[in-house]
């Protein structure tokens, strides 16, 4: 199974992150020193996904620009002898090939993926949600690609969430066929706690086969009036064509303020130049709160 394309939907309105996102895309809010979406693209690149399809909207062109050259800035850095910074900003433009597709109306994640149909053609592809951050020994999407290749099947990434959080996610029901690997029988989008079939939540990483587009075509608006990707995945599950893999790593939903702020601290704590001062300031803050 060849998988070198990834669809990264970034066209949503980011209402949970307002007012910060009134004019700045949620995916461009910085986590530590980089915009959120750069971490997602880096994860794609290190997993061999060199062809990125952004699903974008007309107000978020800045996302594509971030992955392009900024020749004026480069000249300034060059003149100032700032070689390290110059290499860093150039490298962002050279990471991946980018195609951008407009989602003209924000009808949900499923609809965003359907917008990629012409760009993806008849290939297998990954989907990485543009505000979902994963860090660990092995890139999150690579963990799914390995299983999709060996099983020749679509795979969704899942993580165990507390019972109280199941209503925020798509939840799977399935049989564990190997440790951390499940045959998916059913998926429910944002179930009430009492109706959740498990605590295994679908997170923003998928490897899909092109047959998903036929299912997406048929999906009617579901939870929240949106075309849900979960509902199309149901079609694959019913045909016994869907696996789930428990992803290992730290996950942050950049659209959630607690996760967003924690992600900033997580990275800063990994920077030796900042760590001690930051810990000191956090201690001071905690002692006066
Ligand atoms: P979210 O579920 O976080 O939705 O989307 P959102 O609309 O951006 O944010 P809130 O809930 O209003 O705060 C997950 C990812 O899917 C993209 C978003 O840009 C985000 O990266 N998305 C969502 C689309 O591309 N199109 C859509 O119609 C919806």
Tab-separated table of C-alpha atoms and ligand atoms in Angstrom:
chain	number	residue	atom	x	y	z
A	1	UNK	CA	0.000	0.000	0.000
A	2	UNK	CA	1.564	3.311	-1.109
A	3	UNK	CA	0.702	6.257	1.159
A	4	UNK	CA	2.424	9.559	0.455
A	5	UNK	CA	-0.479	12.024	0.446
A	6	UNK	CA	-2.020	13.689	3.459
A	7	UNK	CA	-5.131	15.832	3.688
A	8	UNK	CA	-4.901	18.472	6.420
A	9	UNK	CA	-8.236	20.259	6.986
A	10	UNK	CA	-7.679	23.800	8.272
A	11	UNK	CA	-10.832	25.538	7.057
A	12	UNK	CA	-12.874	25.576	10.293
A	13	UNK	CA	-13.936	28.747	12.111
A	14	UNK	CA	-12.232	27.917	15.397
A	15	UNK	CA	-15.060	29.353	17.487
A	16	UNK	CA	-13.766	27.721	20.685
A	17	UNK	CA	-10.618	29.814	20.337
A	18	UNK	CA	-12.318	33.215	19.865
A	19	UNK	CA	-11.528	36.065	20.187
A	20	UNK	CA	-7.931	35.002	19.377
A	21	UNK	CA	-9.131	33.528	16.084
A	22	UNK	CA	-11.186	36.485	14.871
A	23	UNK	CA	-8.562	37.196	12.197
A	24	UNK	CA	-5.789	34.677	12.931
A	25	UNK	CA	-6.426	31.046	11.973
A	26	UNK	CA	-6.487	28.710	14.954
A	27	UNK	CA	-3.879	26.576	13.154
A	28	UNK	CA	-1.503	29.582	13.094
A	29	UNK	CA	-1.663	30.275	16.831
A	30	UNK	CA	1.863	29.593	18.073
A	31	UNK	CA	2.644	26.702	20.325
A	32	UNK	CA	5.979	27.675	21.836
A	33	UNK	CA	7.994	28.904	18.799
A	34	UNK	CA	6.018	27.514	15.868
A	35	UNK	CA	2.466	27.760	14.532
A	36	UNK	CA	0.334	24.773	15.549
A	37	UNK	CA	-0.020	23.479	11.989
A	38	UNK	CA	3.763	23.355	11.495
A	39	UNK	CA	3.993	20.544	14.047
A	40	UNK	CA	1.337	18.636	12.092
A	41	UNK	CA	3.194	19.127	8.800
A	42	UNK	CA	6.471	18.061	10.441
A	43	UNK	CA	4.805	14.880	11.708
A	44	UNK	CA	3.578	14.215	8.140
A	45	UNK	CA	7.010	14.825	6.656
A	46	UNK	CA	8.836	12.538	9.084
A	47	UNK	CA	6.249	9.843	8.288
A	48	UNK	CA	6.977	9.996	4.539
A	49	UNK	CA	3.871	12.027	3.630
A	50	UNK	CA	5.461	14.549	1.268
A	51	UNK	CA	2.331	15.652	-0.585
A	52	UNK	CA	0.078	17.813	1.538
A	53	UNK	CA	-3.441	18.839	0.539
A	54	UNK	CA	-4.628	21.704	2.730
A	55	UNK	CA	-8.395	22.154	2.898
A	56	UNK	CA	-8.535	25.877	3.370
A	57	UNK	CA	-10.911	28.831	3.242
A	58	UNK	CA	-10.557	32.294	1.757
A	59	UNK	CA	-9.582	33.956	5.050
A	60	UNK	CA	-6.752	31.571	5.878
A	61	UNK	CA	-4.289	32.045	3.006
A	62	UNK	CA	-1.636	32.855	5.585
A	63	UNK	CA	-1.382	29.103	6.299
A	64	UNK	CA	-0.136	28.355	2.763
A	65	UNK	CA	2.149	31.398	2.929
A	66	UNK	CA	3.830	30.024	6.036
A	67	UNK	CA	5.002	27.012	4.001
A	68	UNK	CA	6.351	29.207	1.174
A	69	UNK	CA	9.509	31.308	0.843
A	70	UNK	CA	9.509	34.832	2.279
A	71	UNK	CA	12.270	36.316	0.132
A	72	UNK	CA	12.151	39.775	1.724
A	73	UNK	CA	12.604	38.332	5.207
A	74	UNK	CA	15.340	36.013	3.943
A	75	UNK	CA	17.273	38.984	2.518
A	76	UNK	CA	17.010	40.808	5.867
A	77	UNK	CA	18.301	37.763	7.756
A	78	UNK	CA	21.073	37.248	5.216
A	79	UNK	CA	22.217	40.878	5.501
A	80	UNK	CA	22.150	40.609	9.303
A	81	UNK	CA	24.285	37.446	9.206
A	82	UNK	CA	21.535	35.499	10.990
A	83	UNK	CA	22.369	32.225	9.305
A	84	UNK	CA	20.648	29.916	11.783
A	85	UNK	CA	17.317	31.751	11.587
A	86	UNK	CA	17.649	32.000	7.807
A	87	UNK	CA	18.075	28.237	7.512
A	88	UNK	CA	15.109	27.706	9.813
A	89	UNK	CA	12.648	29.898	7.863
A	90	UNK	CA	13.840	28.492	4.530
A	91	UNK	CA	13.488	24.925	5.738
A	92	UNK	CA	9.776	25.463	6.451
A	93	UNK	CA	9.210	26.255	2.765
A	94	UNK	CA	11.077	23.144	1.671
A	95	UNK	CA	9.441	20.538	3.880
A	96	UNK	CA	6.622	19.290	1.643
A	97	UNK	CA	4.765	19.834	-1.651
A	98	UNK	CA	1.531	21.691	-1.070
A	99	UNK	CA	-1.790	21.805	-2.892
A	100	UNK	CA	-4.573	23.927	-1.493
A	101	UNK	CA	-8.263	23.240	-1.993
A	102	UNK	CA	-11.023	25.620	-0.930
A	103	UNK	CA	-13.859	24.458	1.281
A	104	UNK	CA	-16.302	27.214	0.378
A	105	UNK	CA	-18.767	26.497	3.176
A	106	UNK	CA	-17.689	24.948	6.464
A	107	UNK	CA	-19.966	21.931	6.593
A	108	UNK	CA	-17.793	19.799	8.878
A	109	UNK	CA	-14.745	17.520	8.876
A	110	UNK	CA	-16.364	14.908	6.597
A	111	UNK	CA	-17.187	17.576	4.037
A	112	UNK	CA	-13.634	18.973	4.302
A	113	UNK	CA	-12.222	15.522	3.463
A	114	UNK	CA	-14.681	15.157	0.565
A	115	UNK	CA	-13.305	18.441	-0.864
A	116	UNK	CA	-9.966	16.620	-1.333
A	117	UNK	CA	-11.411	14.030	-3.720
A	118	UNK	CA	-10.044	15.531	-6.957
A	119	UNK	CA	-6.602	16.064	-5.409
A	120	UNK	CA	-6.373	12.592	-3.862
A	121	UNK	CA	-7.744	10.785	-6.941
A	122	UNK	CA	-7.667	7.021	-6.520
A	123	UNK	CA	-4.862	6.878	-3.966
A	124	UNK	CA	-4.772	5.837	-0.341
A	125	UNK	CA	-4.178	8.857	1.858
A	126	UNK	CA	-3.791	10.066	5.406
A	127	UNK	CA	-5.897	12.695	7.162
A	128	UNK	CA	-4.351	14.764	9.948
A	129	UNK	CA	-6.513	17.305	11.715
A	130	UNK	CA	-4.750	20.672	11.625
A	131	UNK	CA	-5.142	21.528	15.300
A	132	UNK	CA	-4.421	18.119	16.841
A	133	UNK	CA	-0.862	17.760	18.155
A	134	UNK	CA	0.823	14.448	18.896
A	135	UNK	CA	4.311	13.898	20.242
A	136	UNK	CA	6.112	10.721	21.141
A	137	UNK	CA	8.940	8.386	20.300
A	138	UNK	CA	7.290	7.561	16.959
A	139	UNK	CA	5.181	10.004	14.894
A	140	UNK	CA	1.460	9.342	15.502
A	141	UNK	CA	0.465	9.012	11.850
A	142	UNK	CA	3.406	6.654	11.174
A	143	UNK	CA	1.961	4.247	13.765
A	144	UNK	CA	-1.216	4.064	11.626
A	145	UNK	CA	0.577	3.900	8.268
A	146	UNK	CA	2.529	0.824	9.398
A	147	UNK	CA	-0.693	-1.036	10.265
A	148	UNK	CA	-2.551	0.159	7.136
A	149	UNK	CA	0.328	-1.179	5.008
A	150	UNK	CA	0.574	-4.542	6.705
A	151	UNK	CA	-3.225	-5.105	6.832
A	152	UNK	CA	-4.120	-3.305	3.575
A	153	UNK	CA	-6.992	-1.569	5.300
A	154	UNK	CA	-8.157	1.855	6.491
A	155	UNK	CA	-7.105	2.688	10.063
A	156	UNK	CA	-8.262	5.307	12.572
A	157	UNK	CA	-6.156	6.480	15.508
A	158	UNK	CA	-7.763	6.143	18.944
A	159	UNK	CA	-6.859	7.050	22.496
A	160	UNK	CA	-8.513	6.124	25.774
A	161	UNK	CA	-10.314	9.124	27.297
A	162	UNK	CA	-11.964	9.480	30.729
A	163	UNK	CA	-15.634	8.507	30.858
A	164	UNK	CA	-16.577	12.152	31.454
A	165	UNK	CA	-15.056	13.160	28.085
A	166	UNK	CA	-16.592	10.571	25.740
A	167	UNK	CA	-19.280	13.038	24.603
A	168	UNK	CA	-16.586	15.225	22.998
A	169	UNK	CA	-15.422	12.541	20.552
A	170	UNK	CA	-16.328	9.868	18.052
A	171	UNK	CA	-16.246	6.616	20.053
A	172	UNK	CA	-15.597	3.161	18.605
A	173	UNK	CA	-16.920	-0.281	19.407
A	174	UNK	CA	-14.787	-3.204	18.316
A	175	UNK	CA	-12.810	-6.337	19.107
A	176	UNK	CA	-9.186	-6.117	20.178
A	177	UNK	CA	-7.410	-8.444	17.732
A	178	UNK	CA	-3.876	-7.700	19.006
A	179	UNK	CA	-2.853	-5.493	21.915
A	180	UNK	CA	-3.883	-1.945	20.928
A	181	UNK	CA	-5.319	-3.007	17.545
A	182	UNK	CA	-9.101	-3.281	17.021
A	183	UNK	CA	-11.482	-4.411	14.323
A	184	UNK	CA	-14.069	-1.621	14.324
A	185	UNK	CA	-17.700	-2.736	14.378
A	186	UNK	CA	-19.367	0.591	15.034
A	187	UNK	CA	-18.648	4.294	15.626
A	188	UNK	CA	-20.819	6.838	17.411
A	189	UNK	CA	-20.234	10.593	17.177
A	190	UNK	CA	-20.309	12.422	20.526
A	191	UNK	CA	-22.486	9.883	22.399
A	192	UNK	CA	-24.070	10.693	25.762
A	193	UNK	CA	-21.916	9.139	28.527
A	194	UNK	CA	-24.559	6.443	29.153
A	195	UNK	CA	-24.553	5.345	25.486
A	196	UNK	CA	-20.821	5.308	24.747
A	197	UNK	CA	-19.790	1.818	23.562
A	198	UNK	CA	-16.248	2.262	24.968
A	199	UNK	CA	-13.791	4.924	26.087
A	200	UNK	CA	-11.784	4.637	22.853
A	201	UNK	CA	-12.001	8.049	21.195
A	202	UNK	CA	-11.130	8.718	17.553
A	203	UNK	CA	-8.470	11.427	17.441
A	204	UNK	CA	-7.311	13.508	14.482
A	205	UNK	CA	-5.275	10.867	12.633
A	206	UNK	CA	-6.580	8.530	9.912
A	207	UNK	CA	-5.295	6.452	7.009
A	208	UNK	CA	-8.067	6.060	4.451
A	209	UNK	CA	-8.736	4.239	1.210
A	210	UNK	CA	-10.454	6.092	-1.661
A	211	UNK	CA	-13.691	4.145	-1.031
A	212	UNK	CA	-14.318	6.605	1.836
A	213	UNK	CA	-15.399	9.199	-0.767
A	214	UNK	CA	-18.354	7.050	-1.858
A	215	UNK	CA	-19.505	6.854	1.749
A	216	UNK	CA	-18.961	10.590	2.291
A	217	UNK	CA	-21.115	11.382	-0.767
A	218	UNK	CA	-24.058	9.681	0.957
A	219	UNK	CA	-23.649	11.146	4.449
A	220	UNK	CA	-26.449	13.449	5.607
A	221	UNK	CA	-25.740	16.222	8.133
A	222	UNK	CA	-25.444	14.603	11.577
A	223	UNK	CA	-24.401	15.847	15.040
A	224	UNK	CA	-24.231	19.676	15.043
A	225	UNK	CA	-25.687	19.801	11.495
A	226	UNK	CA	-22.242	18.854	10.108
A	227	UNK	CA	-21.195	16.212	7.586
A	228	UNK	CA	-19.343	13.958	9.995
A	229	UNK	CA	-16.348	11.873	8.936
A	230	UNK	CA	-17.401	9.411	11.645
A	231	UNK	CA	-20.640	8.669	9.751
A	232	UNK	CA	-18.724	7.798	6.569
A	233	UNK	CA	-16.287	5.624	8.548
A	234	UNK	CA	-19.332	3.717	9.706
A	235	UNK	CA	-19.715	2.520	6.092
A	236	UNK	CA	-16.190	1.051	6.159
A	237	UNK	CA	-16.804	-0.515	9.576
A	238	UNK	CA	-20.037	-2.194	8.400
A	239	UNK	CA	-18.104	-3.691	5.465
A	240	UNK	CA	-15.426	-4.998	7.884
A	241	UNK	CA	-12.928	-2.648	6.262
A	242	UNK	CA	-11.809	-0.551	9.227
A	243	UNK	CA	-9.221	-0.994	11.967
A	244	UNK	CA	-8.401	1.210	14.935
A	245	UNK	CA	-4.962	1.524	16.518
A	246	UNK	CA	-4.227	2.957	19.930
A	247	UNK	CA	-1.751	5.768	19.318
A	248	UNK	CA	1.119	6.220	21.770
A	249	UNK	CA	2.237	9.710	22.652
A	250	UNK	CA	1.218	13.001	24.206
A	251	UNK	CA	-1.803	14.602	22.561
A	252	UNK	CA	-2.908	18.220	22.702
A	253	UNK	CA	-6.080	19.612	21.102
A	254	UNK	CA	-4.959	23.143	20.235
A	255	UNK	CA	-8.623	24.195	20.012
A	256	UNK	CA	-9.040	23.558	23.738
A	257	UNK	CA	-7.541	26.288	25.932
A	258	UNK	CA	-6.218	23.998	28.680
A	259	UNK	CA	-4.555	21.704	26.127
A	260	UNK	CA	-3.247	24.664	24.133
A	261	UNK	CA	-1.626	26.277	27.164
A	262	UNK	CA	-0.269	22.943	28.396
A	263	UNK	CA	1.307	22.297	24.979
A	264	UNK	CA	3.171	25.608	25.243
A	265	UNK	CA	4.507	24.668	28.655
A	266	UNK	CA	5.377	21.129	27.482
A	267	UNK	CA	7.647	22.507	24.745
A	268	UNK	CA	9.151	25.259	26.824
A	269	UNK	CA	10.051	22.678	29.501
A	270	UNK	CA	11.943	20.726	26.825
A	271	UNK	CA	14.039	23.807	25.984
A	272	UNK	CA	17.099	23.861	28.247
A	273	UNK	CA	17.506	27.617	27.796
A	274	UNK	CA	14.022	28.297	29.186
A	275	UNK	CA	13.311	25.422	31.512
A	276	UNK	CA	14.766	26.645	34.813
A	277	UNK	CA	13.410	30.204	34.537
A	278	UNK	CA	9.991	28.927	33.484
A	279	UNK	CA	9.779	26.456	36.375
A	280	UNK	CA	10.742	29.279	38.741
A	281	UNK	CA	8.012	31.591	37.354
A	282	UNK	CA	5.395	28.824	37.458
A	283	UNK	CA	6.284	28.118	41.118
A	284	UNK	CA	5.872	31.822	41.912
A	285	UNK	CA	2.501	31.928	40.148
A	286	UNK	CA	1.252	28.815	41.920
A	287	UNK	CA	2.347	30.093	45.306
A	288	UNK	CA	0.318	33.313	44.943
A	289	UNK	CA	-2.808	31.751	43.430
B	1	LIG	P1	-12.821	21.452	14.826
B	1	LIG	O1	-13.699	20.355	15.203
B	1	LIG	O2	-11.830	21.886	15.832
B	1	LIG	O3	-13.751	22.658	14.340
B	1	LIG	O4	-12.107	21.056	13.497
B	1	LIG	P2	-13.540	24.195	14.146
B	1	LIG	O5	-14.794	24.631	13.498
B	1	LIG	O6	-12.295	24.617	13.461
B	1	LIG	O7	-13.364	24.769	15.630
B	1	LIG	P3	-14.436	25.101	16.757
B	1	LIG	O8	-14.980	23.774	17.220
B	1	LIG	O9	-15.457	26.016	16.147
B	1	LIG	O10	-13.619	25.774	17.784
B	1	LIG	C1	-10.982	20.218	13.442
B	1	LIG	C2	-10.143	20.609	12.214
B	1	LIG	O11	-10.929	20.469	11.031
B	1	LIG	C3	-10.962	21.692	10.305
B	1	LIG	C4	-10.587	22.772	11.329
B	1	LIG	O12	-9.938	23.875	10.681
B	1	LIG	C5	-9.665	22.059	12.300
B	1	LIG	O13	-8.300	22.122	11.903
B	1	LIG	N1	-12.326	21.870	9.732
B	1	LIG	C6	-13.428	21.770	10.514
B	1	LIG	C7	-12.444	22.126	8.389
B	1	LIG	O14	-11.434	22.207	7.641
B	1	LIG	N2	-13.698	22.312	7.865
B	1	LIG	C8	-14.823	22.229	8.619
B	1	LIG	O15	-15.936	22.398	8.054
B	1	LIG	C9	-14.676	21.954	9.976
